[in-house]
PDB file of C-alpha atoms in Angstrom:
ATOM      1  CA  UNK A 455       0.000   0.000   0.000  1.00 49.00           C
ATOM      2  CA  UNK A 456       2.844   1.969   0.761  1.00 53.00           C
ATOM      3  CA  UNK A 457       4.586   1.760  -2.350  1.00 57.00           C
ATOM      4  CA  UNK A 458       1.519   1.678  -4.582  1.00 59.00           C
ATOM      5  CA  UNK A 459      -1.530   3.970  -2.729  1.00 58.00           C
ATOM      6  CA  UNK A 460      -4.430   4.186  -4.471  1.00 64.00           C
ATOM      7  CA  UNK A 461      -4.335   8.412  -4.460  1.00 60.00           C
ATOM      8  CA  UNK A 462      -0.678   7.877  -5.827  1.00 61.00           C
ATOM      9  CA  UNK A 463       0.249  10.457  -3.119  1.00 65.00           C
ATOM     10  CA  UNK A 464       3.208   9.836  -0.797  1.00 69.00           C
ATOM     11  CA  UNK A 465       1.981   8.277   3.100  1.00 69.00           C
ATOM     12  CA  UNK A 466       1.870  10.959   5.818  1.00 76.00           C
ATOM     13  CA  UNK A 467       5.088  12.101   7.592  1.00 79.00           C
ATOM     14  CA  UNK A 468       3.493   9.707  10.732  1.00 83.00           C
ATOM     15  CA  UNK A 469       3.151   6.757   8.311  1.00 81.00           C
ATOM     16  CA  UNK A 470       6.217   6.957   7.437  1.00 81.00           C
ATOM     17  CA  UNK A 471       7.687   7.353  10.573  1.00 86.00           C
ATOM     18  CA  UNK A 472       5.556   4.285  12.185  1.00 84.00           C
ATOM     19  CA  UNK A 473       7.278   1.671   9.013  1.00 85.00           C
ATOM     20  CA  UNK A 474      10.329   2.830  10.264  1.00 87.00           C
ATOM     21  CA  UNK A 475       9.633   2.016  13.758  1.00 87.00           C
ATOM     22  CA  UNK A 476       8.378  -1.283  12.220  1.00 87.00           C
ATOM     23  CA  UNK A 477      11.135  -1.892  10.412  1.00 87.00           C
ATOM     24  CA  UNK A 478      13.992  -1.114  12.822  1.00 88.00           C
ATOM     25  CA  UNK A 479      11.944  -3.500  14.979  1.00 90.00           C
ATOM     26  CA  UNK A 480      11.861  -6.500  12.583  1.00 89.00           C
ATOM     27  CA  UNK A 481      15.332  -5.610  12.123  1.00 89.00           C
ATOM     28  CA  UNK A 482      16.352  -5.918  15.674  1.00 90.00           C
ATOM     29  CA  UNK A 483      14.014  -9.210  16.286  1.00 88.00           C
ATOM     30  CA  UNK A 484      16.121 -10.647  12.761  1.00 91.00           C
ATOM     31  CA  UNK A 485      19.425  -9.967  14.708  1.00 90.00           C
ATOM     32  CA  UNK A 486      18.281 -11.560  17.724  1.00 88.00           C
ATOM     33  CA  UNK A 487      16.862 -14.380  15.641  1.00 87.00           C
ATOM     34  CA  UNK A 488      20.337 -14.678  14.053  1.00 86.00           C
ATOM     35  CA  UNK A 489      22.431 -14.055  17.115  1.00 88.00           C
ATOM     36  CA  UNK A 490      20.350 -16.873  19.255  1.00 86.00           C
ATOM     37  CA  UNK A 491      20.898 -19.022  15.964  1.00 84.00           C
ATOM     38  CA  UNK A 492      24.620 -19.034  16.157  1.00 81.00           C
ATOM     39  CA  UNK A 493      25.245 -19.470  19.870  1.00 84.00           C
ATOM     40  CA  UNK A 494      22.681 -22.577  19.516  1.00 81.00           C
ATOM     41  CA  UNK A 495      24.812 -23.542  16.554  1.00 76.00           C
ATOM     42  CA  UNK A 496      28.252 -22.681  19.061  1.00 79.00           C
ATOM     43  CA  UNK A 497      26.747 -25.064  22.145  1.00 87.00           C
ATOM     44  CA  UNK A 498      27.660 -27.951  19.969  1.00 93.00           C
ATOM     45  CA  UNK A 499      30.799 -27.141  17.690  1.00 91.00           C
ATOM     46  CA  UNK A 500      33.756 -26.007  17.574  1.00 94.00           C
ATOM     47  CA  UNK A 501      33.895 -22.003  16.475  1.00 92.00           C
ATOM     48  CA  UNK A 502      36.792 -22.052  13.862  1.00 93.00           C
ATOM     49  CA  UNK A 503      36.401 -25.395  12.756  1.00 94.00           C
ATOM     50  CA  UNK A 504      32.667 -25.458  12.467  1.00 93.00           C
ATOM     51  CA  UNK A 505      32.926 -29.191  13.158  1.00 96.00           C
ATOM     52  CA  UNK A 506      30.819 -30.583  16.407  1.00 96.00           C
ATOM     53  CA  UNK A 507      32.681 -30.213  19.519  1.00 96.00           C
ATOM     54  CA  UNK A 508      33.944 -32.549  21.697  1.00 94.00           C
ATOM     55  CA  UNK A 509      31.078 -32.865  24.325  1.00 94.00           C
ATOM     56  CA  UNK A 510      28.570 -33.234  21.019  1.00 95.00           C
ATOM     57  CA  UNK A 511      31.013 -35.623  19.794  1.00 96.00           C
ATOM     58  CA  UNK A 512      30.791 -37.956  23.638  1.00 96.00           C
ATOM     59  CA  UNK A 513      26.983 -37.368  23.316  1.00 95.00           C
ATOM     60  CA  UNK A 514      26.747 -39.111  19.990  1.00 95.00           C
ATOM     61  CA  UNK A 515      29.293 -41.701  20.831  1.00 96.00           C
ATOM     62  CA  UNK A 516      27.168 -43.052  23.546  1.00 95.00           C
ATOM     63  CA  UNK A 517      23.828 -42.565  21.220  1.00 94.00           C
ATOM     64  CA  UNK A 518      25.574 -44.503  18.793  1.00 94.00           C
ATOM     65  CA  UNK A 519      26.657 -47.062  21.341  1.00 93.00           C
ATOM     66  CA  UNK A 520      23.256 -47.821  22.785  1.00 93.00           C
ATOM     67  CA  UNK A 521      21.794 -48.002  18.526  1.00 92.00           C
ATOM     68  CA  UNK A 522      24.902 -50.732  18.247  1.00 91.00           C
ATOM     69  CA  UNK A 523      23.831 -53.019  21.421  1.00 91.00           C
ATOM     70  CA  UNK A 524      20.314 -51.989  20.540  1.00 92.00           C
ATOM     71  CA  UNK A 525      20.005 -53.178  17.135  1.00 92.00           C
ATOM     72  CA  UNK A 526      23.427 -55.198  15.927  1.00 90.00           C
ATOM     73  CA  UNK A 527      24.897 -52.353  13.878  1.00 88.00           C
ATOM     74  CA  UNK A 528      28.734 -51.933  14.073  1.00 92.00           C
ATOM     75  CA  UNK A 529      30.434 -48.922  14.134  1.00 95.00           C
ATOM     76  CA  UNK A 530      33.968 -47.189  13.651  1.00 95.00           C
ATOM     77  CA  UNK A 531      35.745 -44.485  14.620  1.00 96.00           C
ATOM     78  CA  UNK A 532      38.450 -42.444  12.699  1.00 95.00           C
ATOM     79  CA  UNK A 533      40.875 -40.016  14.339  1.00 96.00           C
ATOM     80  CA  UNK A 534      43.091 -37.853  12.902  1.00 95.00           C
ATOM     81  CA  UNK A 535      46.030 -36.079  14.409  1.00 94.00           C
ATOM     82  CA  UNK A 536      47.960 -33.606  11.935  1.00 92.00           C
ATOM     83  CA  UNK A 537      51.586 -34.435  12.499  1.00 91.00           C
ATOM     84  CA  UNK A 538      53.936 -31.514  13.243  1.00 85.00           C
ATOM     85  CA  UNK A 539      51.060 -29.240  13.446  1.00 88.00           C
ATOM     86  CA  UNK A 540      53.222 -27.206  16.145  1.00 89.00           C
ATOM     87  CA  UNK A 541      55.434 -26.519  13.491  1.00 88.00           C
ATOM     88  CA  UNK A 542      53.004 -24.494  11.756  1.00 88.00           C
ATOM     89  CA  UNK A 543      52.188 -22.363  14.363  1.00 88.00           C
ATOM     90  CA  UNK A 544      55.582 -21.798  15.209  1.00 90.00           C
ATOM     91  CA  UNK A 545      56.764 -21.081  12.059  1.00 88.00           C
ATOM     92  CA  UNK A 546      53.533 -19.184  10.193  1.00 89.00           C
ATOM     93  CA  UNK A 547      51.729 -18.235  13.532  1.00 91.00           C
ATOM     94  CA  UNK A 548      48.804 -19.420  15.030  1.00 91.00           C
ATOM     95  CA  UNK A 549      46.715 -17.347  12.457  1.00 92.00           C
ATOM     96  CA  UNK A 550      48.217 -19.837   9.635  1.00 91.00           C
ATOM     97  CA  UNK A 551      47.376 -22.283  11.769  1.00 92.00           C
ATOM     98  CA  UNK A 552      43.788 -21.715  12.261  1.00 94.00           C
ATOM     99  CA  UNK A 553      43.396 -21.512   8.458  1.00 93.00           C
ATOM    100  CA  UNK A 554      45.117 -24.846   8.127  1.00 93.00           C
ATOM    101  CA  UNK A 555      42.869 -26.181  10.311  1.00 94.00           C
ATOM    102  CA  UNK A 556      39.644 -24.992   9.076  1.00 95.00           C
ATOM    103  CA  UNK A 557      41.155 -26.188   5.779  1.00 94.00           C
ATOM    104  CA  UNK A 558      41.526 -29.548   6.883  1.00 94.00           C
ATOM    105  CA  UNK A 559      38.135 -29.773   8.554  1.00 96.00           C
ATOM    106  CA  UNK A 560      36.546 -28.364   5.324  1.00 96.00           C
ATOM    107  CA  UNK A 561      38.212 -31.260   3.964  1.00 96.00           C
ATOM    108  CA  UNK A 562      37.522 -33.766   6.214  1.00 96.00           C
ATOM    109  CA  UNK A 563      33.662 -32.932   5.901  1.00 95.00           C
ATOM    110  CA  UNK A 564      33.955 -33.352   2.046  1.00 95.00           C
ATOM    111  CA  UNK A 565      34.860 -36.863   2.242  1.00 94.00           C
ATOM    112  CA  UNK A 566      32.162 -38.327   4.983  1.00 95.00           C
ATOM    113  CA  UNK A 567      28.888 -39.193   4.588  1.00 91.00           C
ATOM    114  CA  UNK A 568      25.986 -38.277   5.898  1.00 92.00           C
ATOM    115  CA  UNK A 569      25.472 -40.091   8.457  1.00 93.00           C
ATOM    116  CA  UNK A 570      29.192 -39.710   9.568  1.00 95.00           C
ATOM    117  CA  UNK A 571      29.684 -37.150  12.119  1.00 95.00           C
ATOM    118  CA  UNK A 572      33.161 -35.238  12.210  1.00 97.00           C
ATOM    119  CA  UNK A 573      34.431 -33.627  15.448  1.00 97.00           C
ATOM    120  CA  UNK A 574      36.804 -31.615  16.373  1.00 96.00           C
ATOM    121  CA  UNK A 575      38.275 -33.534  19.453  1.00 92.00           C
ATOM    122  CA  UNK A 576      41.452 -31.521  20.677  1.00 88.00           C
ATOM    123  CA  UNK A 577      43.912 -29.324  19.122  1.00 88.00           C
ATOM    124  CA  UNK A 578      44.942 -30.615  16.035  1.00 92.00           C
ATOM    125  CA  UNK A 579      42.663 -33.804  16.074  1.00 95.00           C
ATOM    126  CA  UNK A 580      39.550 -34.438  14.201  1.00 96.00           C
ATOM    127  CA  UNK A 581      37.517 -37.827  15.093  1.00 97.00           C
ATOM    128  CA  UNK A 582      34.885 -39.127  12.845  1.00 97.00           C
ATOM    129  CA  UNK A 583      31.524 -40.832  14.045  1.00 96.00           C
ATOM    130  CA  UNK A 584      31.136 -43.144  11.354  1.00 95.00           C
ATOM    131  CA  UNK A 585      27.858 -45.261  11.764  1.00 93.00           C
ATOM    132  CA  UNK A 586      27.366 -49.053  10.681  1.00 87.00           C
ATOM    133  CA  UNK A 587      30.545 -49.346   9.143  1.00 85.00           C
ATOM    134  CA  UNK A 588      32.487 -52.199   7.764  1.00 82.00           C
ATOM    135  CA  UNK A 589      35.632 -53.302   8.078  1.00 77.00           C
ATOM    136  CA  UNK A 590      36.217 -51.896   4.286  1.00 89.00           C
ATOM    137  CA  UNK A 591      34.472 -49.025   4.973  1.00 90.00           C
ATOM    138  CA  UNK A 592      36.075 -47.555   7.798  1.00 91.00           C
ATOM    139  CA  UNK A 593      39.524 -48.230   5.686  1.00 92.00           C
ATOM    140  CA  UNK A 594      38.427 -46.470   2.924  1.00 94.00           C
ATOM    141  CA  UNK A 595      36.938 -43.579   5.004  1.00 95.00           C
ATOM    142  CA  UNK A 596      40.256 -43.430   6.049  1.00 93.00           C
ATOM    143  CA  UNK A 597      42.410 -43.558   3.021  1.00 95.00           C
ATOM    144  CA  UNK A 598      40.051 -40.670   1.838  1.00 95.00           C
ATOM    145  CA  UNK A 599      40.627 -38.658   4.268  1.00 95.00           C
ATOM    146  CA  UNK A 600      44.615 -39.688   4.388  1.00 94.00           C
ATOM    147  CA  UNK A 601      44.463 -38.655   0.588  1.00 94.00           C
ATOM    148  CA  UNK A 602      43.043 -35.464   0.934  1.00 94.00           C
ATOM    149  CA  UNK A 603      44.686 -34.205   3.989  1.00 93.00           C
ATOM    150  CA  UNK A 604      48.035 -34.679   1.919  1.00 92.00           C
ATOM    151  CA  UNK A 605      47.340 -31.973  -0.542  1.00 93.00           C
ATOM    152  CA  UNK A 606      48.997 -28.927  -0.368  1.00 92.00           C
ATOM    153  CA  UNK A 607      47.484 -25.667   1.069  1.00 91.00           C
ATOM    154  CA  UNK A 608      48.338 -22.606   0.493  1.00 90.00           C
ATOM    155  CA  UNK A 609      48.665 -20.099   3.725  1.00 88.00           C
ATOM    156  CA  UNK A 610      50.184 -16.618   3.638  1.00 83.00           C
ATOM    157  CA  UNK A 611      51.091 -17.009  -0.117  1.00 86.00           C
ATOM    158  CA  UNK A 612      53.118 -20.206   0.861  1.00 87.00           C
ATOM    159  CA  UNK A 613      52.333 -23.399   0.084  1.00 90.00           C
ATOM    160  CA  UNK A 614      52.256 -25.903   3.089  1.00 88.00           C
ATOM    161  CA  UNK A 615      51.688 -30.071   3.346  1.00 88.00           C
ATOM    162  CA  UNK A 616      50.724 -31.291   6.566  1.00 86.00           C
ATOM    163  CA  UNK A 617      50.724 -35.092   6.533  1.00 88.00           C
ATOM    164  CA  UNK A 618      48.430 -36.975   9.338  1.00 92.00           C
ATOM    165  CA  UNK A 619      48.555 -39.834  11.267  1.00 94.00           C
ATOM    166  CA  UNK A 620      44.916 -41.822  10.979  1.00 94.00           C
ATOM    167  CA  UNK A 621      44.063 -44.424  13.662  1.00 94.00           C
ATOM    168  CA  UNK A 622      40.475 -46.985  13.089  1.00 94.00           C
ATOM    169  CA  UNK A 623      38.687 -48.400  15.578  1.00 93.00           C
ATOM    170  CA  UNK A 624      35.807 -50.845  14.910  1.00 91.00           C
ATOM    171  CA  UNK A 625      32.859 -51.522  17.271  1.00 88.00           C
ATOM    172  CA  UNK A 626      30.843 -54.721  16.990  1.00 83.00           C
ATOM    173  CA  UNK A 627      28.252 -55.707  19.121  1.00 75.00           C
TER     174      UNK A 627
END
């Protein structure tokens, strides 16, 4: 009505000045919408990464646990610790390190599935939830992510590797 009235004559000076008021309202309640969005989002992951955090991580281990004794499903688990990460703090700073590892995380999420569940778990190590998995297909979740990792990434205009170390561990009921 506002942008269209029917006299084709511009709203009052108070009409106008009440769809502000309306719309600096819905613009502070789509803030607050936005803000409470991302601290929900926060509870449960890890800020830089964007991977789930450590105490989502336990609370879907022990969901996952209860499905296996539940219902006969195996499960596996796949951390990964970036070797000589230090190394790339010390030598690029801690800023180069926090791209590398929101690099690697990016990565790691590209090569799960999803059901799979990838968590940052300390530092430099990333643990993946991966539900009713093989024996073959917790070793080739793991090669993936080996392969990938190994690619070079380029921080500060400098091109860094970071190889990782990848340990498997299979749940059977």
């Amino acid at each position: 009505w506002v942008d269209d009235p029917i006299d084709r004559l511009l709203p009052s000076r108070e009409k106008v000045q009440a769809l502000r008021l309306f719309a600096n309202q819905a613009t502070t309640a789509l803030d607050a919408a936005a803000r409470f969005e991302e601290l929900e989002f926060l509870a449960d992951h890890d800020p830089m990464t964007r991977l789930a955090n450590r105490r989502a991580f336990v609370r879907q281990l022990d969901a996952e646990v209860s499905r296996s004794q539940r219902y006969g499903h195996s499960f596996a688990l796949v951390m990964c610790d970036l070797d000589n990460f230090k190394l790339v703090n010390d030598s690029l700073g801690h800023g180069s390190g926090d791209v590398v590892l929101s690099e690697m995380a990016r990565r790691i999420r590209g090569c799960i599935g999803t059901e799979d569940i990838a968590s940052r778990f300390g530092g430099d190590e990333i643990v993946v939830l991966h539900p009713r998995a093989s024996d073959d297909s917790a070793l080739a979740l793991g090669q993936r992510i080996l392969t990938v990792l190994a690619e070079p990434i380029v921080v500060s205009g400098r091109e860094v590797v970071v190889s990782a170390s990848i340990g498997l561990a299979q749940c059977s009921p």
